[in-house]
Amino acid sequence: MSTSPEFWTVADTAKRVAAGEIGAVRLVDTMLSRITNVDRELGAFLATDGEGARRDAAEIDRKRTAGQFAGPLAGVTIALKDNLVTKGVATTAGSKILQGWIPPYDATVVEKLRSAGALIVGKTNLDEFGMGSSTERSAYKKTRNPWDTSRVPGGSSGGSAAAVAAGLAAGSLGTDTGGSIRQPAAFCGVVGIKPTYGRVSRYGVIAFASSLDQVGPIARTVQDAAILLQVISGHDPRDSTSLDLPIPAFAEAATGDVKGMKIGLPKEYFQPGSGSLDSEVRTALERTIKALHDKGATTVEVSLPHTSLALPAYYIVAPAEASSNLSRYDGIRYGKRAEASDLLDLYCKSRGAGFGPEVKRRIMLGTYALRSGYYDAYYKKAQQIRTLIKNDFDEAFTKVDVLLTPTTPTSAFRFNARATPLDMYLGDIFTLACNLAGLPGMSVPVGLTADGLPIGAQLIGKALDEVTMIRAGSAIEALGGLGDKRPSGIGGI
Amino acid sequence: MPTLTRKEVEEIALLARLHLESEEVEAMQGELGAILEHFSGIASVDTTDVVPMTHAVPMDLPLRNDVVLPSLPTDEALRGTPKRDGDLIVVPAILPGGPE
């Protein structure tokens, strides 16, 4: 257990604050001063909310002194990806088109965190509207990987993952449309969970691709991620895609017990040449598999024959939905407005000036796929391929309880290393299918490369069975996680 | 499948209400062409009788009672509006040369 509050877990922080071992105000001041010192170089945050966090911390201290329960996350510092809207705190989605916009309401997940006593310390950097895999596509700044500052933190929730890895918050929330929680978690050596589609409300989440987007937690331990998932899950009448189902005890699932568990290894993810799987990533996975055997799990090779179609299906469905969702940024009601002579000109110029290159590319791709006469060949076809992909998973899950794969083909890459858009898309190859099928997925650290870069293993669960996935994740963490290793690349950690 | 012409890129940009500079049109032509080319394999996938997936987890259309609930006050909702006149949003004329 770390003696420095910066690296206390969510569970430990909540316990210490509840016991009065440390005041919430003192704790939040420590974290805010660390953000000031470290984030100049790291670039994880787009905005901090010191005033709001201190105000809420004072309220927690007041309640505790008065003998009242201040919530299960009382005093726990949380960073939010800047596509989650926060009342009174600027929210940009990493885009110039929303520069200066102050949301008049909180997202449901933000409300839930606040009522659990969490202290929101700030908003984290992301690829514009979540479109990217390195956070290099943010319109504002570069976020560095805390383990090696010459490398990207992954994306699109790169700021959220980097902040947690560097001890700038106990936990964070990201969003995951095609891997945007799991991939940066893998690159930054932290745990990230994408819940089953519908498990968590998307009300107040700036939409990218509505049939794929989910909000999920990023934390330094599996148990912490499970605790945060517990708080943010649940039906929300304001999101008609949220599921009205009981919430299992996620926080109690991190037992590490995998005795008798059947773990599927999809052969398409391990084949030579599969997404150019790096040999160190492969070795780390093989070590993990052996360790799971030693703990009483069995592994079974399974096949997901339509795996190679996930990439094209995703890059049709996601841009198509994005082109529709992003039509709301028209310069009329909020956001950036360009000077123009007539209405059409105003739309085109506002959007042309406000969106960055990757967002424009995806809007164009989506518009191409959805235009009259092309729907059947692209969007409908891609949705049919989704059914084939989902059927593959259904078949695999008749034989196994959970699937284990690498999260990414490689560890974190250097800035500007993925030169073309297509190069960048190909790096998402292992995480996309999970979103297309709506399944829960998570990334857990499984050691470091020879260069000291984190490697992540991905677990994919049956729909609504996050519990088994979390159980397997906690076993992997205990067997081959990073333990007390901390990034040494930044801020004298 | 597609190699995009400059004219096609410009047409799509107009449909998307997106002003592109000349060099952006050129870049887009190459990049979109390469992406679409890479994905062209999906055309040969046999999807006869495959039902398109519409929801990741099967669910019925949820309905709620038709009850008026509190919503944002107008002033708060319009706080981020670039140009206002009271509770109205000011926009340029639909036809060029017309009044706001």
XYZ file of C-alpha atoms in Angstrom:
593
model
C 0.000 0.000 0.000
C 1.476 3.282 -1.074
C 2.053 5.882 1.657
C 1.720 8.708 -0.855
C -1.929 9.739 -1.474
C -1.228 10.186 -5.204
C -1.131 6.443 -5.738
C -3.737 5.329 -3.244
C -6.331 3.124 -4.850
C -9.975 4.140 -5.073
C -10.826 1.547 -2.407
C -8.041 2.693 -0.085
C -8.779 6.396 -0.520
C -12.465 5.924 0.273
C -11.573 3.890 3.370
C -9.031 6.416 4.662
C -11.304 9.402 4.109
C -14.250 7.619 5.752
C -12.040 6.760 8.742
C -10.962 10.387 9.076
C -7.331 9.465 8.477
C -7.089 12.287 5.958
C -9.457 15.152 5.221
C -10.968 15.316 1.748
C -9.823 18.936 1.361
C -6.232 18.061 2.209
C -6.341 15.122 -0.141
C -7.763 17.085 -3.049
C -5.198 19.859 -2.474
C -2.413 17.267 -2.704
C -3.815 15.939 -5.959
C -4.378 19.400 -7.448
C -0.863 20.478 -6.642
C 0.473 17.308 -8.227
C -1.593 18.070 -11.349
C -0.067 21.559 -11.422
C 3.456 20.142 -11.138
C 3.194 17.165 -13.455
C 0.600 18.020 -16.058
C 2.559 20.838 -17.644
C 4.727 18.119 -19.155
C 2.151 15.297 -19.336
C -0.729 17.238 -20.898
C -3.472 14.931 -19.646
C -5.913 17.679 -18.665
C -7.739 20.199 -20.823
C -9.218 21.881 -17.759
C -9.110 21.474 -14.002
C -11.890 22.353 -11.601
C -10.010 23.089 -8.395
C -12.759 25.324 -7.067
C -15.502 22.731 -7.589
C -13.397 19.876 -6.219
C -12.430 21.862 -3.089
C -16.049 22.919 -2.514
C -17.245 19.303 -2.746
C -14.350 18.137 -0.565
C -15.283 20.654 2.132
C -18.828 19.298 2.068
C -17.502 15.749 2.544
C -15.398 16.841 5.512
C -18.399 18.632 6.966
C -20.612 15.553 6.625
C -17.979 13.281 8.117
C -17.483 15.584 11.101
C -21.260 15.603 11.581
C -21.257 11.802 11.573
C -23.048 11.498 8.217
C -22.195 9.054 5.426
C -20.664 11.029 2.559
C -20.988 8.302 -0.115
C -19.056 5.207 -1.207
C -16.564 7.307 -3.185
C -16.252 10.153 -0.667
C -12.928 11.880 -1.285
C -11.984 9.804 -4.348
C -10.515 12.016 -7.077
C -11.824 11.397 -10.576
C -10.823 12.803 -13.955
C -13.440 12.886 -16.728
C -12.859 12.556 -20.443
C -13.851 15.881 -21.940
C -16.727 14.418 -23.945
C -18.746 13.951 -20.737
C -20.720 17.091 -20.097
C -20.248 18.881 -16.800
C -22.535 21.615 -15.554
C -20.699 24.917 -15.396
C -17.362 23.415 -16.501
C -16.221 23.930 -20.099
C -16.602 20.801 -22.235
C -14.956 20.663 -25.641
C -14.801 17.013 -26.796
C -11.298 17.995 -27.914
C -12.799 20.107 -30.700
C -12.509 23.786 -31.587
C -16.152 23.758 -32.604
C -17.111 23.531 -28.918
C -14.442 25.904 -27.611
C -15.856 27.974 -24.766
C -19.075 25.993 -24.447
C -20.271 25.687 -20.843
C -22.825 22.861 -20.518
C -25.988 23.709 -18.572
C -26.288 20.144 -17.174
C -24.320 17.148 -15.893
C -24.152 13.807 -17.708
C -25.883 11.016 -15.770
C -22.540 9.341 -15.034
C -21.252 12.633 -13.623
C -24.350 13.020 -11.429
C -23.856 9.481 -10.168
C -20.195 10.063 -9.336
C -20.947 13.325 -7.565
C -23.707 11.790 -5.459
C -21.334 8.975 -4.493
C -18.964 11.623 -3.103
C -16.356 11.561 -5.893
C -14.333 14.725 -6.414
C -14.118 15.750 -10.075
C -10.657 17.271 -10.499
C -10.836 18.040 -14.204
C -11.511 17.204 -17.820
C -9.040 15.145 -19.802
C -7.698 15.345 -23.311
C -8.977 13.140 -26.139
C -8.885 12.746 -29.866
C -11.472 15.174 -31.241
C -14.944 13.697 -30.581
C -13.242 10.392 -29.684
C -12.026 9.854 -33.235
C -8.505 8.539 -32.984
C -6.229 6.070 -31.243
C -3.387 8.249 -29.961
C -4.887 11.519 -28.628
C -2.783 13.208 -31.334
C -6.048 14.270 -32.981
C -7.032 16.583 -30.136
C -7.487 20.140 -31.388
C -5.820 21.466 -28.216
C -2.723 19.689 -27.035
C -0.454 16.687 -27.026
C -0.763 14.179 -24.184
C 2.362 12.157 -23.428
C 2.631 8.596 -22.232
C 3.827 8.681 -18.604
C 6.013 5.592 -19.187
C 7.893 7.199 -22.085
C 7.196 10.791 -22.996
C 8.288 10.307 -26.593
C 5.271 8.036 -27.070
C 1.511 8.465 -27.300
C -0.791 7.483 -24.420
C -3.175 5.807 -26.852
C -6.641 7.081 -27.522
C -9.120 8.332 -27.708
C -9.333 8.376 -23.855
C -5.581 9.094 -23.712
C -5.818 11.906 -21.157
C -7.937 9.794 -18.801
C -5.513 6.837 -18.978
C -2.380 9.008 -18.637
C -3.842 10.921 -15.663
C -4.559 7.705 -13.755
C -1.209 6.099 -14.649
C 0.658 9.208 -13.482
C -1.209 9.432 -10.176
C -3.098 12.625 -11.013
C -6.455 11.056 -10.086
C -7.466 7.817 -8.380
C -9.652 6.898 -11.319
C -11.197 8.310 -14.443
C -13.973 7.796 -16.919
C -13.463 7.327 -20.622
C -15.685 6.381 -23.503
C -15.137 3.427 -25.813
C -16.546 3.284 -29.341
C -13.956 0.949 -30.877
C -11.370 0.493 -28.134
C -10.972 4.027 -26.790
C -10.899 2.904 -23.143
C -9.050 -0.417 -23.516
C -6.293 0.671 -25.913
C -5.063 3.693 -23.895
C -5.399 1.603 -20.709
C -3.071 -0.966 -22.319
C -0.602 1.699 -23.474
C -0.521 3.406 -20.048
C -0.418 0.279 -17.861
C -3.820 0.733 -16.230
C -7.126 -1.142 -16.180
C -9.982 -0.072 -18.450
C -13.483 -1.528 -18.746
C -15.936 -1.106 -21.596
C -19.238 -2.352 -20.203
C -21.942 -4.183 -22.137
C -23.738 -1.769 -24.493
C -26.639 -0.346 -22.480
C -25.133 -1.015 -19.037
C -24.219 2.645 -18.515
C -26.282 5.699 -19.446
C -25.071 7.783 -22.375
C -27.138 10.832 -21.361
C -24.771 13.769 -21.467
C -22.102 11.884 -23.396
C -21.162 13.782 -26.544
C -22.201 11.272 -29.197
C -19.770 9.775 -31.704
C -21.409 6.526 -32.917
C -24.564 5.836 -30.963
C -24.822 2.077 -31.553
C -21.232 1.590 -30.290
C -20.457 4.254 -27.653
C -20.213 3.219 -24.009
C -18.818 4.989 -20.946
C -16.487 3.047 -18.667
C -13.933 3.344 -15.878
C -10.139 3.531 -15.974
C -8.244 2.793 -12.761
C -4.989 1.351 -11.466
C -6.511 -1.900 -10.178
C -9.250 -4.223 -11.381
C -11.113 -3.800 -8.116
C -11.036 -0.014 -8.457
C -12.402 -0.204 -12.003
C -15.142 -2.530 -10.743
C -16.036 -0.126 -7.909
C -16.391 2.761 -10.372
C -18.416 0.615 -12.763
C -20.741 -0.216 -9.870
C -21.410 3.473 -9.286
C -21.995 4.511 -12.907
C -24.098 1.517 -14.059
C -27.860 1.370 -14.208
C -30.993 2.256 -16.089
C -31.586 5.884 -16.939
C -34.976 7.003 -18.221
C -33.148 9.758 -20.130
C -31.270 7.213 -22.275
C -33.640 4.861 -24.073
C -30.753 2.486 -24.911
C -29.845 1.969 -21.258
C -30.927 -1.422 -19.962
C -33.449 -1.759 -17.161
C -31.750 -4.691 -15.455
C -30.369 -5.361 -11.984
C -26.727 -4.360 -11.459
C -24.556 -7.269 -10.343
C -22.021 -6.872 -7.522
C -19.058 -5.905 -9.734
C -16.982 -4.613 -6.837
C -17.110 -8.020 -5.151
C -16.198 -9.909 -8.327
C -12.488 -9.080 -8.220
C -11.664 -12.247 -6.297
C -8.978 -13.622 -8.586
C -10.677 -17.023 -8.485
C -10.501 -18.685 -11.893
C -10.612 -22.317 -10.782
C -12.663 -24.223 -13.322
C -13.097 -21.173 -15.567
C -12.995 -21.879 -19.309
C -11.073 -19.210 -21.150
C -11.309 -19.029 -24.941
C -8.345 -18.037 -27.083
C -9.631 -16.843 -30.482
C -7.126 -18.232 -32.945
C -7.608 -15.331 -35.365
C -6.113 -12.965 -32.759
C -2.956 -15.014 -32.299
C -2.219 -16.086 -35.870
C 1.175 -15.054 -37.242
C 0.690 -11.802 -39.064
C -2.550 -11.103 -37.227
C -2.442 -7.323 -36.957
C 1.361 -7.654 -36.928
C 1.263 -8.972 -33.359
C 4.484 -7.909 -31.666
C 6.572 -10.760 -30.247
C 6.822 -9.212 -26.775
C 3.032 -8.831 -26.633
C 2.650 -12.439 -27.715
C 5.135 -13.651 -25.074
C 3.350 -11.686 -22.340
C 0.046 -13.280 -23.358
C 1.581 -16.761 -23.367
C 2.974 -16.137 -19.880
C -0.494 -15.030 -18.752
C -2.130 -18.131 -20.206
C 0.327 -20.395 -18.399
C -0.253 -18.579 -15.120
C -4.031 -18.963 -15.540
C -3.560 -22.704 -16.058
C -1.581 -22.845 -12.820
C -4.526 -21.202 -11.036
C -6.938 -23.881 -12.241
C -8.405 -22.289 -15.375
C -8.534 -24.160 -18.655
C -7.989 -22.556 -22.015
C -9.674 -23.609 -25.222
C -8.857 -22.475 -28.740
C -11.942 -20.989 -30.373
C -12.572 -19.452 -33.767
C -14.169 -16.113 -34.625
C -14.099 -16.564 -38.397
C -15.407 -13.102 -39.315
C -12.741 -11.237 -37.308
C -11.090 -9.715 -40.361
C -14.380 -8.033 -41.308
C -14.593 -6.094 -38.047
C -12.300 -3.325 -39.282
C -14.215 -2.472 -42.482
C -17.605 -2.905 -40.759
C -16.534 -0.599 -37.943
C -15.116 2.066 -40.235
C -18.417 2.175 -42.115
C -20.822 2.050 -39.157
C -18.915 4.467 -36.908
C -18.368 7.237 -39.499
C -21.930 6.838 -40.789
C -23.368 7.360 -37.332
C -20.845 10.122 -36.628
C -21.819 12.012 -39.783
C -25.395 12.002 -38.525
C -24.584 12.805 -34.871
C -22.222 15.627 -35.744
C -24.771 17.345 -37.972
C -25.922 19.105 -34.791
C -22.802 21.286 -34.880
C -24.176 23.832 -37.281
C -23.143 27.134 -35.699
C -26.728 28.068 -34.876
C -27.591 27.171 -31.298
C -24.180 26.746 -29.649
C -20.555 26.307 -30.553
C -18.459 28.122 -33.107
C -20.214 30.285 -35.724
C -18.413 31.600 -38.792
C -19.290 34.865 -40.541
C -21.417 34.048 -43.577
C -23.738 35.672 -46.078
C -26.523 33.095 -45.987
C -27.594 30.042 -44.012
C -25.975 27.353 -46.168
C -22.728 29.282 -46.168
C -22.950 29.610 -42.380
C -23.310 25.844 -41.921
C -20.463 25.003 -44.274
C -18.024 27.617 -43.002
C -18.763 27.043 -39.294
C -18.209 23.307 -39.709
C -15.241 23.721 -42.035
C -13.485 25.977 -39.525
C -14.573 24.127 -36.372
C -13.754 20.491 -37.183
C -10.251 19.027 -37.439
C -8.958 16.824 -40.286
C -9.823 13.406 -38.807
C -13.363 14.461 -37.925
C -13.858 15.884 -41.416
C -12.542 12.654 -42.913
C -15.009 10.562 -40.926
C -17.942 12.861 -41.645
C -17.061 12.582 -45.347
C -16.711 8.795 -45.137
C -20.023 8.495 -43.301
C -21.818 10.832 -45.687
C -20.452 8.829 -48.612
C -21.727 5.571 -47.075
C -25.179 6.926 -46.244
C -25.932 8.875 -49.408
C -28.824 7.929 -51.557
C -28.219 4.705 -53.470
C -25.232 3.613 -51.372
C -26.988 2.594 -48.145
C -27.363 -1.104 -49.024
C -23.772 -1.475 -50.227
C -22.246 0.104 -47.107
C -24.275 0.725 -43.947
C -26.704 -2.172 -44.370
C -23.904 -4.490 -45.433
C -21.833 -3.464 -42.420
C -24.791 -4.048 -40.089
C -25.235 -7.518 -41.608
C -21.539 -8.186 -40.981
C -22.120 -7.130 -37.371
C -24.685 -9.919 -37.108
C -22.112 -12.402 -38.457
C -19.548 -11.160 -35.932
C -22.047 -11.386 -33.087
C -22.976 -14.927 -34.157
C -19.278 -15.875 -34.011
C -19.119 -14.679 -30.403
C -22.405 -16.442 -29.501
C -20.979 -19.689 -30.865
C -17.671 -19.258 -28.982
C -19.523 -18.531 -25.747
C -21.313 -21.896 -25.928
C -17.862 -23.390 -25.195
C -16.154 -20.860 -22.940
C -16.876 -18.359 -20.159
C -14.698 -15.496 -21.352
C -12.233 -14.718 -24.163
C -8.600 -13.647 -23.781
C -6.728 -11.723 -26.502
C -4.039 -9.059 -26.742
C -5.565 -5.565 -26.373
C -3.285 -4.116 -29.047
C -0.836 -5.569 -31.577
C 2.026 -3.469 -30.145
C 2.913 -1.394 -27.093
C 2.653 2.420 -27.247
C 4.024 3.917 -30.453
C 5.946 7.161 -30.961
C 4.329 10.455 -31.909
C 3.620 10.742 -35.654
C 4.479 7.050 -36.149
C 1.136 6.212 -37.765
C 1.480 8.311 -40.866
C -1.767 7.620 -42.751
C -5.313 7.393 -41.404
C -5.428 3.749 -42.473
C -2.245 2.913 -40.507
C -3.947 4.328 -37.428
C -7.177 2.382 -38.039
C -5.289 -0.919 -38.399
C -3.975 -0.601 -34.818
C -7.575 -0.976 -33.542
C -7.919 -4.452 -34.977
C -8.318 -6.352 -31.669
C -10.749 -4.015 -29.924
C -13.399 -3.230 -32.566
C -15.344 -6.498 -32.679
C -16.297 -6.201 -29.015
C -18.117 -2.910 -29.709
C -19.739 -4.193 -32.891
C -21.215 -7.099 -30.901
C -22.066 -4.904 -27.873
C -20.065 -7.121 -25.496
C -18.178 -6.106 -22.367
C -14.404 -5.896 -22.695
C -11.524 -4.892 -20.492
C -7.786 -4.387 -20.653
C -5.516 -5.488 -17.821
C -1.746 -4.892 -17.646
C 0.363 -8.024 -18.129
C 3.868 -6.675 -17.679
C 6.331 -4.445 -19.464
C 8.370 -4.743 -22.639
C 12.171 -4.731 -22.501
C 11.914 -0.964 -23.094
C 9.674 -0.573 -20.057
C 6.391 -0.064 -21.911
C 3.160 -1.582 -20.576
C 1.450 -4.483 -22.355
C -2.290 -5.118 -22.030
C -4.375 -8.270 -22.213
C -7.982 -7.964 -23.312
C -10.835 -9.974 -21.845
C -14.167 -10.106 -23.656
C -17.194 -11.320 -21.733
C -20.659 -12.547 -22.620
C -23.239 -9.787 -22.886
C -24.095 -8.594 -19.346
C -21.503 -10.893 -17.772
C -18.972 -8.300 -16.647
C -18.678 -10.295 -13.404
C -16.832 -13.255 -14.965
C -14.655 -10.874 -16.945
C -13.729 -8.924 -13.798
C -12.973 -12.178 -11.956
C -10.619 -13.285 -14.730
C -9.123 -9.782 -14.886
C -8.308 -9.786 -11.192
C -6.596 -13.181 -11.566
C -4.480 -11.872 -14.436
C -3.597 -8.780 -12.422
C -2.490 -10.875 -9.454
C -0.444 -13.215 -11.639
C 1.258 -10.877 -14.045
C 0.170 -7.292 -13.472
C 2.476 -4.361 -12.833
C 2.374 -4.634 -9.034
C 3.988 -1.536 -7.532
C 5.770 -0.532 -10.733
C 5.128 3.105 -11.594
C 5.945 5.091 -14.700
C 9.285 6.784 -14.294
C 9.090 8.933 -17.407
C 7.473 12.012 -15.975
C 7.255 14.325 -12.988
C 9.714 12.401 -10.843
C 7.203 9.676 -10.123
C -14.952 0.065 -56.059
C -14.219 3.629 -55.832
C -11.511 5.932 -56.784
C -13.071 9.247 -55.947
C -13.098 12.118 -58.374
C -12.607 15.666 -57.201
C -16.199 16.422 -58.169
C -17.491 13.545 -56.037
C -15.520 14.761 -53.018
C -17.005 18.230 -53.491
C -20.513 16.799 -53.767
C -20.116 14.785 -50.574
C -18.692 17.833 -48.792
C -21.778 19.809 -49.775
C -24.073 17.023 -48.562
C -22.110 17.055 -45.289
C -22.350 20.878 -45.111
C -18.593 21.013 -44.823
C -16.496 23.725 -46.411
C -13.202 22.230 -47.606
C -10.246 24.244 -48.851
C -8.873 23.216 -52.214
C -5.930 21.328 -50.704
C -8.299 19.542 -48.305
C -10.347 18.326 -51.258
C -7.220 16.944 -52.837
C -6.032 15.210 -49.639
C -9.521 13.816 -49.025
C -9.642 12.391 -52.531
C -6.541 10.274 -51.906
C -7.283 9.326 -48.288
C -10.938 8.406 -48.709
C -10.076 6.538 -51.894
C -7.449 4.464 -50.044
C -9.798 3.705 -47.144
C -12.686 2.693 -49.412
C -10.344 0.599 -51.518
C -9.101 -1.211 -48.407
C -12.686 -1.949 -47.356
C -13.902 -2.992 -50.776
C -13.644 -6.681 -49.775
C -16.930 -6.487 -47.883
C -18.833 -6.428 -51.168
C -17.971 -10.089 -51.741
C -19.136 -11.273 -48.292
C -22.269 -13.371 -48.660
C -24.911 -11.754 -46.468
C -27.955 -13.314 -48.112
C -30.700 -13.675 -45.493
C -28.512 -12.154 -42.773
C -30.578 -9.764 -40.682
C -28.789 -6.433 -40.143
C -27.976 -5.874 -36.506
C -29.928 -2.955 -35.123
C -29.245 -3.356 -31.420
C -26.286 -4.891 -29.664
C -28.448 -6.299 -26.894
C -32.014 -7.278 -27.856
C -34.493 -4.835 -26.397
C -38.024 -3.623 -26.981
C -38.711 -0.015 -27.757
C -39.036 1.525 -24.316
C -42.038 3.727 -23.684
C -42.726 6.125 -20.843
C -45.848 7.765 -19.557
C -46.707 11.005 -21.314
C -45.981 13.233 -18.352
C -44.474 16.699 -18.502
C -41.165 16.751 -16.672
C -39.028 19.732 -15.720
C -36.605 20.865 -18.403
C -33.893 23.495 -18.736
C -35.049 27.089 -18.400
C -34.904 28.828 -21.807
C -32.256 31.263 -20.710
C -29.903 28.506 -19.578
C -30.524 26.477 -22.704
C -29.688 29.469 -24.894
C -26.657 30.617 -22.914
C -24.206 29.201 -25.459
C -25.996 30.628 -28.486
C -23.682 32.681 -30.705
C -26.281 35.342 -31.628
C -29.548 35.991 -29.804
C -32.404 38.436 -29.705
C -34.220 37.753 -26.437
C -35.456 34.183 -26.618
C -34.852 34.033 -30.377
C -31.754 32.794 -32.187
C -30.595 35.143 -34.935
C -29.461 33.504 -38.181
C -28.607 34.869 -41.617
C -31.218 34.810 -44.359
C -31.901 31.503 -46.067
C -31.749 33.258 -49.437
C -28.563 35.208 -50.168
C -28.958 38.951 -49.659
C -32.048 38.690 -47.402
C -32.372 40.160 -43.895
C -31.246 38.310 -40.736
